[in-house]
PDB file of C-alpha atoms in Angstrom:
ATOM      1  CA  MET A   1       3.375  -8.688 -18.812  1.00  0.00           C
ATOM      2  CA  ILE A   2       4.786 -11.423 -16.546  1.00  0.00           C
ATOM      3  CA  GLN A   3       8.357 -10.738 -17.661  1.00  0.00           C
ATOM      4  CA  ARG A   4       8.252  -7.424 -15.820  1.00  0.00           C
ATOM      5  CA  ILE A   5       9.428  -7.693 -12.219  1.00  0.00           C
ATOM      6  CA  GLN A   6       6.583  -5.542 -10.905  1.00  0.00           C
ATOM      7  CA  SER A   7       4.088  -8.137 -12.143  1.00  0.00           C
ATOM      8  CA  ILE A   8       5.731 -10.684  -9.890  1.00  0.00           C
ATOM      9  CA  TRP A   9       5.696  -8.261  -6.946  1.00  0.00           C
ATOM     10  CA  LEU A  10       1.992  -7.592  -7.499  1.00  0.00           C
ATOM     11  CA  LEU A  11       1.209 -11.294  -7.821  1.00  0.00           C
ATOM     12  CA  LEU A  12       3.022 -11.981  -4.544  1.00  0.00           C
ATOM     13  CA  ALA A  13       1.119  -9.105  -2.903  1.00  0.00           C
ATOM     14  CA  ALA A  14      -2.183 -10.639  -4.021  1.00  0.00           C
ATOM     15  CA  ALA A  15      -1.127 -14.033  -2.674  1.00  0.00           C
ATOM     16  CA  CYS A  16      -0.195 -12.496   0.682  1.00  0.00           C
ATOM     17  CA  ALA A  17      -3.520 -10.646   0.836  1.00  0.00           C
ATOM     18  CA  PHE A  18      -5.553 -13.768   0.213  1.00  0.00           C
ATOM     19  CA  LEU A  19      -3.412 -15.793   2.638  1.00  0.00           C
ATOM     20  CA  SER A  20      -4.090 -13.231   5.358  1.00  0.00           C
ATOM     21  CA  LEU A  21      -7.778 -14.143   5.083  1.00  0.00           C
ATOM     22  CA  LYS A  22      -6.965 -17.680   6.204  1.00  0.00           C
ATOM     23  CA  PHE A  23      -4.156 -17.294   8.728  1.00  0.00           C
ATOM     24  CA  SER A  24      -4.438 -15.677  12.133  1.00  0.00           C
ATOM     25  CA  PHE A  25      -3.014 -12.194  12.690  1.00  0.00           C
ATOM     26  CA  TYR A  26      -3.424 -12.206  16.473  1.00  0.00           C
ATOM     27  CA  ASP A  27      -4.691 -14.683  19.016  1.00  0.00           C
ATOM     28  CA  GLY A  28      -5.593 -14.256  22.616  1.00  0.00           C
ATOM     29  CA  THR A  29      -8.408 -13.778  25.103  1.00  0.00           C
ATOM     30  CA  TYR A  30     -11.325 -11.469  24.386  1.00  0.00           C
ATOM     31  CA  THR A  31     -12.075  -8.926  27.126  1.00  0.00           C
ATOM     32  CA  VAL A  32     -15.830  -9.238  26.564  1.00  0.00           C
ATOM     33  CA  ASN A  33     -16.405 -12.934  27.232  1.00  0.00           C
ATOM     34  CA  ASN A  34     -12.958 -14.273  28.227  1.00  0.00           C
ATOM     35  CA  GLU A  35     -12.859 -16.711  25.306  1.00  0.00           C
ATOM     36  CA  TYR A  36      -9.817 -17.643  23.295  1.00  0.00           C
ATOM     37  CA  HIS A  37     -10.097 -16.184  19.786  1.00  0.00           C
ATOM     38  CA  GLN A  38      -7.925 -15.916  16.685  1.00  0.00           C
ATOM     39  CA  LEU A  39      -8.147 -12.683  14.719  1.00  0.00           C
ATOM     40  CA  THR A  40      -8.198 -13.315  10.957  1.00  0.00           C
ATOM     41  CA  GLY A  41      -9.118 -11.179   7.981  1.00  0.00           C
ATOM     42  CA  THR A  42     -12.629 -12.607   7.987  1.00  0.00           C
ATOM     43  CA  ASP A  43     -13.575 -11.569  11.525  1.00  0.00           C
ATOM     44  CA  ASN A  44     -15.480  -8.421  10.611  1.00  0.00           C
ATOM     45  CA  ILE A  45     -16.755  -6.817   7.444  1.00  0.00           C
ATOM     46  CA  GLN A  46     -14.198  -3.976   7.378  1.00  0.00           C
ATOM     47  CA  LEU A  47     -11.237  -6.361   7.513  1.00  0.00           C
ATOM     48  CA  LEU A  48     -12.811  -8.662   4.946  1.00  0.00           C
ATOM     49  CA  LEU A  49     -13.606  -5.869   2.488  1.00  0.00           C
ATOM     50  CA  ALA A  50     -10.224  -4.177   2.829  1.00  0.00           C
ATOM     51  CA  THR A  51      -8.323  -7.446   2.430  1.00  0.00           C
ATOM     52  CA  CYS A  52     -10.340  -8.638  -0.566  1.00  0.00           C
ATOM     53  CA  LEU A  53     -10.149  -5.212  -2.192  1.00  0.00           C
ATOM     54  CA  LEU A  54      -6.395  -5.159  -1.674  1.00  0.00           C
ATOM     55  CA  GLY A  55      -5.948  -8.576  -3.273  1.00  0.00           C
ATOM     56  CA  ALA A  56      -8.248  -7.732  -6.188  1.00  0.00           C
ATOM     57  CA  LEU A  57      -6.523  -4.388  -6.714  1.00  0.00           C
ATOM     58  CA  SER A  58      -3.186  -6.120  -6.866  1.00  0.00           C
ATOM     59  CA  LEU A  59      -4.405  -8.650  -9.426  1.00  0.00           C
ATOM     60  CA  PHE A  60      -6.136  -5.959 -11.493  1.00  0.00           C
ATOM     61  CA  THR A  61      -3.025  -3.771 -11.524  1.00  0.00           C
ATOM     62  CA  ILE A  62      -0.956  -6.541 -13.107  1.00  0.00           C
ATOM     63  CA  PHE A  63      -2.994  -6.322 -16.305  1.00  0.00           C
ATOM     64  CA  LEU A  64      -2.567  -2.562 -16.719  1.00  0.00           C
ATOM     65  CA  TYR A  65       0.983  -2.934 -18.024  1.00  0.00           C
ATOM     66  CA  LYS A  66       0.255  -0.721 -21.069  1.00  0.00           C
ATOM     67  CA  ASN A  67      -0.854   2.192 -18.888  1.00  0.00           C
ATOM     68  CA  ARG A  68       2.058   2.699 -16.512  1.00  0.00           C
ATOM     69  CA  LYS A  69       0.782   5.970 -15.022  1.00  0.00           C
ATOM     70  CA  LEU A  70      -2.495   4.385 -13.940  1.00  0.00           C
ATOM     71  CA  GLN A  71      -0.617   1.313 -12.746  1.00  0.00           C
ATOM     72  CA  LEU A  72       1.604   3.517 -10.572  1.00  0.00           C
ATOM     73  CA  ARG A  73      -1.415   5.371  -9.146  1.00  0.00           C
ATOM     74  CA  LEU A  74      -3.105   2.091  -8.285  1.00  0.00           C
ATOM     75  CA  CYS A  75       0.061   0.882  -6.545  1.00  0.00           C
ATOM     76  CA  ILE A  76       0.050   4.030  -4.434  1.00  0.00           C
ATOM     77  CA  ALA A  77      -3.658   3.466  -3.703  1.00  0.00           C
ATOM     78  CA  GLY A  78      -2.770  -0.094  -2.696  1.00  0.00           C
ATOM     79  CA  ILE A  79      -0.136   1.196  -0.298  1.00  0.00           C
ATOM     80  CA  LEU A  80      -2.663   3.557   1.296  1.00  0.00           C
ATOM     81  CA  LEU A  81      -5.287   0.809   1.510  1.00  0.00           C
ATOM     82  CA  ASN A  82      -2.760  -1.484   3.155  1.00  0.00           C
ATOM     83  CA  VAL A  83      -1.943   1.173   5.760  1.00  0.00           C
ATOM     84  CA  LEU A  84      -5.686   1.401   6.449  1.00  0.00           C
ATOM     85  CA  LEU A  85      -5.816  -2.390   6.770  1.00  0.00           C
ATOM     86  CA  LEU A  86      -2.955  -2.363   9.286  1.00  0.00           C
ATOM     87  CA  VAL A  87      -4.745   0.298  11.320  1.00  0.00           C
ATOM     88  CA  LEU A  88      -7.921  -1.814  11.297  1.00  0.00           C
ATOM     89  CA  TYR A  89      -5.982  -4.858  12.485  1.00  0.00           C
ATOM     90  CA  PHE A  90      -4.367  -2.957  15.339  1.00  0.00           C
ATOM     91  CA  LEU A  91      -7.696  -1.446  16.362  1.00  0.00           C
ATOM     92  CA  GLU A  92      -9.158  -4.954  16.510  1.00  0.00           C
ATOM     93  CA  THR A  93      -6.349  -6.155  18.789  1.00  0.00           C
ATOM     94  CA  LYS A  94      -7.490  -3.675  21.457  1.00  0.00           C
ATOM     95  CA  ASP A  95     -10.519  -5.924  22.079  1.00  0.00           C
ATOM     96  CA  PHE A  96      -8.196  -8.584  23.531  1.00  0.00           C
ATOM     97  CA  SER A  97      -7.107  -8.559  27.162  1.00  0.00           C
ATOM     98  CA  LYS A  98      -3.957 -10.576  26.437  1.00  0.00           C
ATOM     99  CA  GLY A  99      -2.528 -12.350  23.454  1.00  0.00           C
ATOM    100  CA  THR A 100       0.294 -12.549  20.948  1.00  0.00           C
ATOM    101  CA  TYR A 101       0.926 -11.629  17.355  1.00  0.00           C
ATOM    102  CA  ASN A 102       1.373 -14.577  15.026  1.00  0.00           C
ATOM    103  CA  ILE A 103       3.878 -14.994  12.221  1.00  0.00           C
ATOM    104  CA  ALA A 104       1.049 -14.265   9.764  1.00  0.00           C
ATOM    105  CA  ALA A 105       1.015 -10.698  11.119  1.00  0.00           C
ATOM    106  CA  LEU A 106       3.955 -10.157   8.779  1.00  0.00           C
ATOM    107  CA  LEU A 107       1.733 -10.701   5.727  1.00  0.00           C
ATOM    108  CA  PRO A 108       0.238  -7.161   5.684  1.00  0.00           C
ATOM    109  CA  ALA A 109       3.739  -5.747   6.147  1.00  0.00           C
ATOM    110  CA  ALA A 110       4.934  -7.902   3.246  1.00  0.00           C
ATOM    111  CA  ILE A 111       2.090  -6.561   1.100  1.00  0.00           C
ATOM    112  CA  LEU A 112       3.228  -3.021   1.859  1.00  0.00           C
ATOM    113  CA  ILE A 113       6.810  -3.812   0.855  1.00  0.00           C
ATOM    114  CA  LEU A 114       5.693  -5.655  -2.296  1.00  0.00           C
ATOM    115  CA  PHE A 115       3.512  -2.750  -3.430  1.00  0.00           C
ATOM    116  CA  PHE A 116       6.426  -0.393  -2.846  1.00  0.00           C
ATOM    117  CA  LEU A 117       8.741  -2.610  -4.919  1.00  0.00           C
ATOM    118  CA  ALA A 118       6.140  -2.796  -7.702  1.00  0.00           C
ATOM    119  CA  ALA A 119       5.768   0.994  -7.723  1.00  0.00           C
ATOM    120  CA  ARG A 120       9.530   1.364  -7.936  1.00  0.00           C
ATOM    121  CA  GLY A 121       9.660  -1.075 -10.876  1.00  0.00           C
ATOM    122  CA  ILE A 122       6.888   0.787 -12.690  1.00  0.00           C
ATOM    123  CA  SER A 123       8.705   4.076 -12.110  1.00  0.00           C
ATOM    124  CA  ASN A 124      11.915   2.591 -13.500  1.00  0.00           C
ATOM    125  CA  ASP A 125      10.045   1.381 -16.595  1.00  0.00           C
ATOM    126  CA  GLU A 126       8.589   4.848 -17.095  1.00  0.00           C
ATOM    127  CA  LYS A 127      12.050   6.415 -16.871  1.00  0.00           C
ATOM    128  CA  LEU A 128      13.402   3.876 -19.367  1.00  0.00           C
ATOM    129  CA  VAL A 129      10.641   4.641 -21.875  1.00  0.00           C
ATOM    130  CA  LYS A 130      11.105   8.402 -21.506  1.00  0.00           C
ATOM    131  CA  GLY A 131      14.866   7.983 -21.951  1.00  0.00           C
ATOM    132  CA  SER A 132      14.445   5.930 -25.104  1.00  0.00           C
ATOM    133  CA  ASP A 133      11.959   8.461 -26.496  1.00  0.00           C
ATOM    134  CA  ARG A 134      14.535  11.222 -26.010  1.00  0.00           C
ATOM    135  CA  LEU A 135      17.083   9.318 -28.088  1.00  0.00           C
ATOM    136  CA  ARG A 136      14.812   9.110 -31.133  1.00  0.00           C
TER     137      ARG A 136
END
């Protein structure tokens, strides 16, 4: 299971998801009370649930190496969930009057790329198995 490259991509995606819970995505001044605030994945329940679900989905998908079709579907679901997470983050940044994106804002983008690379690896494995079945 770990010798497949998509397992490494999925493991890295899970690590990035759980790191985004700790590190700040955006920091600046709230418009409501003019306080300095750092936006992390634990700021509201939607961000927390989406981030934890994304990390758990990534870890769960690693162990489905015998069922490549389901593994590919879950990677696509992970990509869609990550797009939803990015939308939630950008909607949360509208509550700030001024601020800047941090380097940790690249973590959700990295998750998207890593899920895409994992899906491509799973697809290549599926093509390889179908090709070897044809030769028999």
